[in-house]
Amino acid sequence: MVFPGCPRVALALFPESKELLDPMAFKSTTAAASPNPAFELKAATFTLPVIRLLGVEMDVVADQLAVKVDQAPDFFRNTPVVIDLSGLPRGSGQLEFPQLVGLMRGFGMIPVGIRGGTEEQHEAAQAMELAILGDAFVRRVPPARETASPAPARSTPPRPAPEEEAQTASQRLVTRPVRSGQRVYAAGGDLSVIAPVSNGAELMADGNIHVYGPLRGRAMAGMKGDTSARIFCQDLQAELISVAGHYRISENIPEDVKGVAVQIFLDQDVLRVEKI
Amino acid sequence: MARTIVITSGKGGVGKTTTSAALAMGLAQRGHRTVVIDFDVGLRNLDLIMGCERRVVYDFINVINGESNINQALIRDKRCDALYVLPASQTRDKDALTKEGVGKVLEDLGKSFDYIVCDSPAGIEHGAHMAMYYADDAVVVTNPEVSSVRDSDRMLGILSSKSRRAEQNQPPIREYLLLTRYCPERVAKGEMLSVGDVREILSLDLLGVIPESKAVLTASNSGVPVIMDQESDAGQAYSDAVARYLGEDLPHRFLEIKKKGFFSRMLGG
């Protein structure tokens, strides 16, 4: 079944900072047994972009995806992507998995799994060797939206995550103040800010974060689990600092390192704040 | 081409409308053709502050909806020929402000005016978004207290990411800080943030510091923009702010505690 020109067929794409691909918490227990372990089994969490499909018409998806990719070609190159099916209207017809996967690969993405689909979709996905991911975070779209009489055509497609600037280049330099409510994410690299970062602002980077100015908001380095990532800042007044998921809130930052130049790093799983 | 200035803050009650009226009057007094637009649909106040509430026939929404033309809705100020007011609608819903409609009106006004001052409603919702979307310059009105400063910071973030200039990758909106209701006595007691504190948090150019003054309330109640009361410190401070906006380099006044002499103390001055 096809919806020709249905305005609701659209695509929301956003890196979700809290969507963790977490294969049950394995702990290495086997390594100790043999003297020369050939491997270690560990658990790690990764932040992956999620494509939340809002329609099944592949042509529309292709068009809109092309626009997105054009804006940020580097962001999608060889990036594992999860397909979220929870936003599909009920009875929206069959999803052409082979076409979708081909489409995403064509844009340089690596589709790794799906979530939020029906049994049927899960089977189809498995046939394409896609992983089925947990539904823990999925919210179903209330069916009311689909049964409502055709809404007046929206002139603009819904904008994904409006407040969030999905930052894309692997090295990112920000020269203007990062204000309350703004988020800056340097995917795959370092983030440098040469302006103040306000209370209520969020800095995220897969690599290190450098702030040449007061850091009053939140800073999260090593978003993809890189424990060697560090945060450097000239004037630490942060609400929250985090490296690879190990965090401290303002209350737990010692007074003597506040307001001075510091580096923040992980030392054997302990987040340390040190004057520099 | 006119320059569009948005007067905004995020938080309510900090003095946006007072500032809009004063800056618009100040620009007009210096001979620039100026129009001041009330974007606060449903809670219109600008006409009261400007003293033209009894002359409102058509409003901004009528013009957007094509129910009147722009010249029918503009109210010329009786005190200054270069100043016009475009009042908001008191009865309509703020959703009547559409991006296209506002853009069209601003474009039309831009042909005959030098400055368009947009008085934003409080909040960061639709009305405030419409007021700032087409802006070239923004005056962020802030009171020296933490919640106002935080809201201003949020507003600055929105200005730099959701305006037309940001969306079209044009040079960003020029942002100015205007600190209002400043009271040096309370700063000295540690009850209020100082100019330095606010500037440091917001890292913005300071357009002016308006001292807390009874003249503001008196002026508002009588429908006279406070800038016309040149006896008052607030009026003088607004004049300075207008001069600075137009490129003059003036020192900031009214930042220190006034030393009261014996007589002024006796006379309550």
PDB file of N, CA, C and O in Angstrom, chain A residues 144-185:
ATOM      1  N   ALA A 144      -3.836   7.772  17.587  1.00  0.00           N
ATOM      2  CA  ALA A 144      -4.783   8.832  17.252  1.00  0.00           C
ATOM      3  C   ALA A 144      -4.318   9.648  16.058  1.00  0.00           C
ATOM      4  O   ALA A 144      -5.120  10.081  15.247  1.00  0.00           O
ATOM      5  N   ARG A 145      -3.018   9.833  15.974  1.00  0.00           N
ATOM      6  CA  ARG A 145      -2.503  10.669  14.900  1.00  0.00           C
ATOM      7  C   ARG A 145      -2.795  10.092  13.521  1.00  0.00           C
ATOM      8  O   ARG A 145      -2.965  10.809  12.559  1.00  0.00           O
ATOM      9  N   GLU A 146      -2.835   8.748  13.487  1.00  0.00           N
ATOM     10  CA  GLU A 146      -3.034   8.127  12.183  1.00  0.00           C
ATOM     11  C   GLU A 146      -4.502   8.112  11.781  1.00  0.00           C
ATOM     12  O   GLU A 146      -4.829   8.171  10.621  1.00  0.00           O
ATOM     13  N   THR A 147      -5.386   7.999  12.786  1.00  0.00           N
ATOM     14  CA  THR A 147      -6.787   7.860  12.444  1.00  0.00           C
ATOM     15  C   THR A 147      -7.445   9.213  12.201  1.00  0.00           C
ATOM     16  O   THR A 147      -8.528   9.275  11.658  1.00  0.00           O
ATOM     17  N   ALA A 148      -6.789  10.265  12.611  1.00  0.00           N
ATOM     18  CA  ALA A 148      -7.372  11.595  12.425  1.00  0.00           C
ATOM     19  C   ALA A 148      -7.606  11.857  10.943  1.00  0.00           C
ATOM     20  O   ALA A 148      -6.903  11.323  10.086  1.00  0.00           O
ATOM     21  N   SER A 149      -8.595  12.694  10.667  1.00  0.00           N
ATOM     22  CA  SER A 149      -8.874  13.031   9.278  1.00  0.00           C
ATOM     23  C   SER A 149      -7.664  13.742   8.706  1.00  0.00           C
ATOM     24  O   SER A 149      -6.909  14.380   9.437  1.00  0.00           O
ATOM     25  N   PRO A 150      -7.490  13.653   7.398  1.00  0.00           N
ATOM     26  CA  PRO A 150      -6.267  14.200   6.811  1.00  0.00           C
ATOM     27  C   PRO A 150      -6.031  15.641   7.243  1.00  0.00           C
ATOM     28  O   PRO A 150      -6.872  16.504   7.003  1.00  0.00           O
ATOM     29  N   ALA A 151      -4.939  15.856   7.889  1.00  0.00           N
ATOM     30  CA  ALA A 151      -4.623  17.188   8.386  1.00  0.00           C
ATOM     31  C   ALA A 151      -4.295  18.090   7.211  1.00  0.00           C
ATOM     32  O   ALA A 151      -3.891  17.612   6.158  1.00  0.00           O
ATOM     33  N   PRO A 152      -4.482  19.405   7.393  1.00  0.00           N
ATOM     34  CA  PRO A 152      -4.058  20.320   6.333  1.00  0.00           C
ATOM     35  C   PRO A 152      -2.574  20.132   6.069  1.00  0.00           C
ATOM     36  O   PRO A 152      -1.796  20.003   7.011  1.00  0.00           O
ATOM     37  N   ALA A 153      -2.222  20.087   4.815  1.00  0.00           N
ATOM     38  CA  ALA A 153      -0.847  19.764   4.453  1.00  0.00           C
ATOM     39  C   ALA A 153       0.117  20.711   5.136  1.00  0.00           C
ATOM     40  O   ALA A 153      -0.051  21.924   5.083  1.00  0.00           O
ATOM     41  N   ARG A 154       1.085  20.151   5.785  1.00  0.00           N
ATOM     42  CA  ARG A 154       2.088  20.987   6.447  1.00  0.00           C
ATOM     43  C   ARG A 154       3.041  21.507   5.393  1.00  0.00           C
ATOM     44  O   ARG A 154       3.508  20.793   4.525  1.00  0.00           O
ATOM     45  N   SER A 155       3.321  22.795   5.508  1.00  0.00           N
ATOM     46  CA  SER A 155       4.165  23.375   4.465  1.00  0.00           C
ATOM     47  C   SER A 155       5.622  22.985   4.667  1.00  0.00           C
ATOM     48  O   SER A 155       6.383  22.912   3.723  1.00  0.00           O
ATOM     49  N   THR A 156       5.997  22.741   5.910  1.00  0.00           N
ATOM     50  CA  THR A 156       7.383  22.356   6.128  1.00  0.00           C
ATOM     51  C   THR A 156       7.403  20.991   6.790  1.00  0.00           C
ATOM     52  O   THR A 156       6.561  20.692   7.605  1.00  0.00           O
ATOM     53  N   PRO A 157       8.369  20.185   6.445  1.00  0.00           N
ATOM     54  CA  PRO A 157       8.480  18.893   7.123  1.00  0.00           C
ATOM     55  C   PRO A 157       8.888  19.112   8.556  1.00  0.00           C
ATOM     56  O   PRO A 157       9.545  20.105   8.872  1.00  0.00           O
ATOM     57  N   PRO A 158       8.495  18.236   9.467  1.00  0.00           N
ATOM     58  CA  PRO A 158       8.883  18.407  10.865  1.00  0.00           C
ATOM     59  C   PRO A 158      10.392  18.468  10.999  1.00  0.00           C
ATOM     60  O   PRO A 158      11.102  17.660  10.395  1.00  0.00           O
ATOM     61  N   ARG A 159      10.844  19.436  11.741  1.00  0.00           N
ATOM     62  CA  ARG A 159      12.292  19.572  11.882  1.00  0.00           C
ATOM     63  C   ARG A 159      12.767  18.647  12.990  1.00  0.00           C
ATOM     64  O   ARG A 159      12.220  18.642  14.069  1.00  0.00           O
ATOM     65  N   PRO A 160      13.772  17.878  12.724  1.00  0.00           N
ATOM     66  CA  PRO A 160      14.269  16.967  13.751  1.00  0.00           C
ATOM     67  C   PRO A 160      14.945  17.732  14.868  1.00  0.00           C
ATOM     68  O   PRO A 160      15.681  18.686  14.595  1.00  0.00           O
ATOM     69  N   ALA A 161      14.696  17.312  16.089  1.00  0.00           N
ATOM     70  CA  ALA A 161      15.364  17.826  17.274  1.00  0.00           C
ATOM     71  C   ALA A 161      15.755  19.279  17.146  1.00  0.00           C
ATOM     72  O   ALA A 161      16.919  19.606  16.956  1.00  0.00           O
ATOM     73  N   PRO A 162      14.799  20.176  17.258  1.00  0.00           N
ATOM     74  CA  PRO A 162      15.038  21.557  16.869  1.00  0.00           C
ATOM     75  C   PRO A 162      16.171  22.258  17.606  1.00  0.00           C
ATOM     76  O   PRO A 162      16.921  23.004  17.015  1.00  0.00           O
ATOM     77  N   GLU A 163      16.303  22.005  18.902  1.00  0.00           N
ATOM     78  CA  GLU A 163      17.298  22.746  19.663  1.00  0.00           C
ATOM     79  C   GLU A 163      18.704  22.253  19.390  1.00  0.00           C
ATOM     80  O   GLU A 163      19.684  22.907  19.671  1.00  0.00           O
ATOM     81  N   GLU A 164      18.761  21.058  18.860  1.00  0.00           N
ATOM     82  CA  GLU A 164      20.056  20.410  18.806  1.00  0.00           C
ATOM     83  C   GLU A 164      20.745  20.715  17.487  1.00  0.00           C
ATOM     84  O   GLU A 164      20.178  20.546  16.418  1.00  0.00           O
ATOM     85  N   GLU A 165      21.941  21.170  17.555  1.00  0.00           N
ATOM     86  CA  GLU A 165      22.681  21.320  16.335  1.00  0.00           C
ATOM     87  C   GLU A 165      23.521  20.068  16.180  1.00  0.00           C
ATOM     88  O   GLU A 165      24.456  19.849  16.922  1.00  0.00           O
ATOM     89  N   ALA A 166      23.137  19.241  15.267  1.00  0.00           N
ATOM     90  CA  ALA A 166      23.916  18.027  15.077  1.00  0.00           C
ATOM     91  C   ALA A 166      25.215  18.414  14.394  1.00  0.00           C
ATOM     92  O   ALA A 166      25.252  18.720  13.218  1.00  0.00           O
ATOM     93  N   GLN A 167      26.243  18.452  15.156  1.00  0.00           N
ATOM     94  CA  GLN A 167      27.517  18.900  14.614  1.00  0.00           C
ATOM     95  C   GLN A 167      28.235  17.708  14.040  1.00  0.00           C
ATOM     96  O   GLN A 167      28.137  16.612  14.535  1.00  0.00           O
ATOM     97  N   THR A 168      28.932  17.933  12.983  1.00  0.00           N
ATOM     98  CA  THR A 168      29.295  16.782  12.202  1.00  0.00           C
ATOM     99  C   THR A 168      30.790  16.592  11.940  1.00  0.00           C
ATOM    100  O   THR A 168      31.261  15.469  11.974  1.00  0.00           O
ATOM    101  N   ALA A 169      31.502  17.657  11.677  1.00  0.00           N
ATOM    102  CA  ALA A 169      32.891  17.454  11.306  1.00  0.00           C
ATOM    103  C   ALA A 169      33.625  16.787  12.473  1.00  0.00           C
ATOM    104  O   ALA A 169      33.247  16.917  13.617  1.00  0.00           O
ATOM    105  N   SER A 170      34.693  16.065  12.149  1.00  0.00           N
ATOM    106  CA  SER A 170      35.358  15.321  13.210  1.00  0.00           C
ATOM    107  C   SER A 170      36.130  16.247  14.144  1.00  0.00           C
ATOM    108  O   SER A 170      36.317  15.946  15.304  1.00  0.00           O
ATOM    109  N   GLN A 171      36.570  17.362  13.651  1.00  0.00           N
ATOM    110  CA  GLN A 171      37.178  18.361  14.528  1.00  0.00           C
ATOM    111  C   GLN A 171      36.246  19.560  14.509  1.00  0.00           C
ATOM    112  O   GLN A 171      35.887  20.028  13.440  1.00  0.00           O
ATOM    113  N   ARG A 172      35.889  20.025  15.675  1.00  0.00           N
ATOM    114  CA  ARG A 172      34.933  21.131  15.661  1.00  0.00           C
ATOM    115  C   ARG A 172      35.446  22.300  16.470  1.00  0.00           C
ATOM    116  O   ARG A 172      35.945  22.128  17.564  1.00  0.00           O
ATOM    117  N   LEU A 173      35.348  23.480  15.893  1.00  0.00           N
ATOM    118  CA  LEU A 173      35.770  24.697  16.575  1.00  0.00           C
ATOM    119  C   LEU A 173      34.569  25.610  16.716  1.00  0.00           C
ATOM    120  O   LEU A 173      33.888  25.893  15.739  1.00  0.00           O
ATOM    121  N   VAL A 174      34.313  26.045  17.932  1.00  0.00           N
ATOM    122  CA  VAL A 174      33.198  26.950  18.179  1.00  0.00           C
ATOM    123  C   VAL A 174      33.773  28.265  18.665  1.00  0.00           C
ATOM    124  O   VAL A 174      34.545  28.288  19.625  1.00  0.00           O
ATOM    125  N   THR A 175      33.420  29.349  17.990  1.00  0.00           N
ATOM    126  CA  THR A 175      34.009  30.634  18.341  1.00  0.00           C
ATOM    127  C   THR A 175      33.025  31.561  19.044  1.00  0.00           C
ATOM    128  O   THR A 175      33.418  32.567  19.588  1.00  0.00           O
ATOM    129  N   ARG A 176      31.741  31.212  18.972  1.00  0.00           N
ATOM    130  CA  ARG A 176      30.744  32.059  19.627  1.00  0.00           C
ATOM    131  C   ARG A 176      30.302  31.419  20.935  1.00  0.00           C
ATOM    132  O   ARG A 176      30.379  30.214  21.082  1.00  0.00           O
ATOM    133  N   PRO A 177      29.844  32.227  21.892  1.00  0.00           N
ATOM    134  CA  PRO A 177      29.438  31.653  23.182  1.00  0.00           C
ATOM    135  C   PRO A 177      28.406  30.541  23.002  1.00  0.00           C
ATOM    136  O   PRO A 177      27.525  30.658  22.160  1.00  0.00           O
ATOM    137  N   VAL A 178      28.547  29.477  23.768  1.00  0.00           N
ATOM    138  CA  VAL A 178      27.538  28.418  23.753  1.00  0.00           C
ATOM    139  C   VAL A 178      26.556  28.750  24.864  1.00  0.00           C
ATOM    140  O   VAL A 178      26.920  28.781  26.042  1.00  0.00           O
ATOM    141  N   ARG A 179      25.318  29.030  24.478  1.00  0.00           N
ATOM    142  CA  ARG A 179      24.325  29.567  25.401  1.00  0.00           C
ATOM    143  C   ARG A 179      23.518  28.469  26.058  1.00  0.00           C
ATOM    144  O   ARG A 179      23.435  27.355  25.554  1.00  0.00           O
ATOM    145  N   SER A 180      22.851  28.856  27.117  1.00  0.00           N
ATOM    146  CA  SER A 180      21.932  27.966  27.814  1.00  0.00           C
ATOM    147  C   SER A 180      20.963  27.346  26.810  1.00  0.00           C
ATOM    148  O   SER A 180      20.387  28.046  26.000  1.00  0.00           O
ATOM    149  N   GLY A 181      20.806  26.028  26.867  1.00  0.00           N
ATOM    150  CA  GLY A 181      19.870  25.373  25.972  1.00  0.00           C
ATOM    151  C   GLY A 181      20.484  24.897  24.672  1.00  0.00           C
ATOM    152  O   GLY A 181      19.855  24.181  23.920  1.00  0.00           O
ATOM    153  N   GLN A 182      21.710  25.290  24.391  1.00  0.00           N
ATOM    154  CA  GLN A 182      22.346  24.844  23.157  1.00  0.00           C
ATOM    155  C   GLN A 182      23.174  23.591  23.414  1.00  0.00           C
ATOM    156  O   GLN A 182      23.731  23.425  24.494  1.00  0.00           O
ATOM    157  N   ARG A 183      23.259  22.735  22.422  1.00  0.00           N
ATOM    158  CA  ARG A 183      24.095  21.549  22.525  1.00  0.00           C
ATOM    159  C   ARG A 183      25.029  21.521  21.337  1.00  0.00           C
ATOM    160  O   ARG A 183      24.621  21.784  20.214  1.00  0.00           O
ATOM    161  N   VAL A 184      26.267  21.212  21.600  1.00  0.00           N
ATOM    162  CA  VAL A 184      27.219  21.070  20.515  1.00  0.00           C
ATOM    163  C   VAL A 184      27.837  19.694  20.637  1.00  0.00           C
ATOM    164  O   VAL A 184      28.297  19.313  21.710  1.00  0.00           O
ATOM    165  N   TYR A 185      27.835  18.959  19.553  1.00  0.00           N
ATOM    166  CA  TYR A 185      28.371  17.603  19.570  1.00  0.00           C
ATOM    167  C   TYR A 185      29.430  17.466  18.486  1.00  0.00           C
ATOM    168  O   TYR A 185      29.153  17.721  17.315  1.00  0.00           O
TER     169      TYR A 185
END
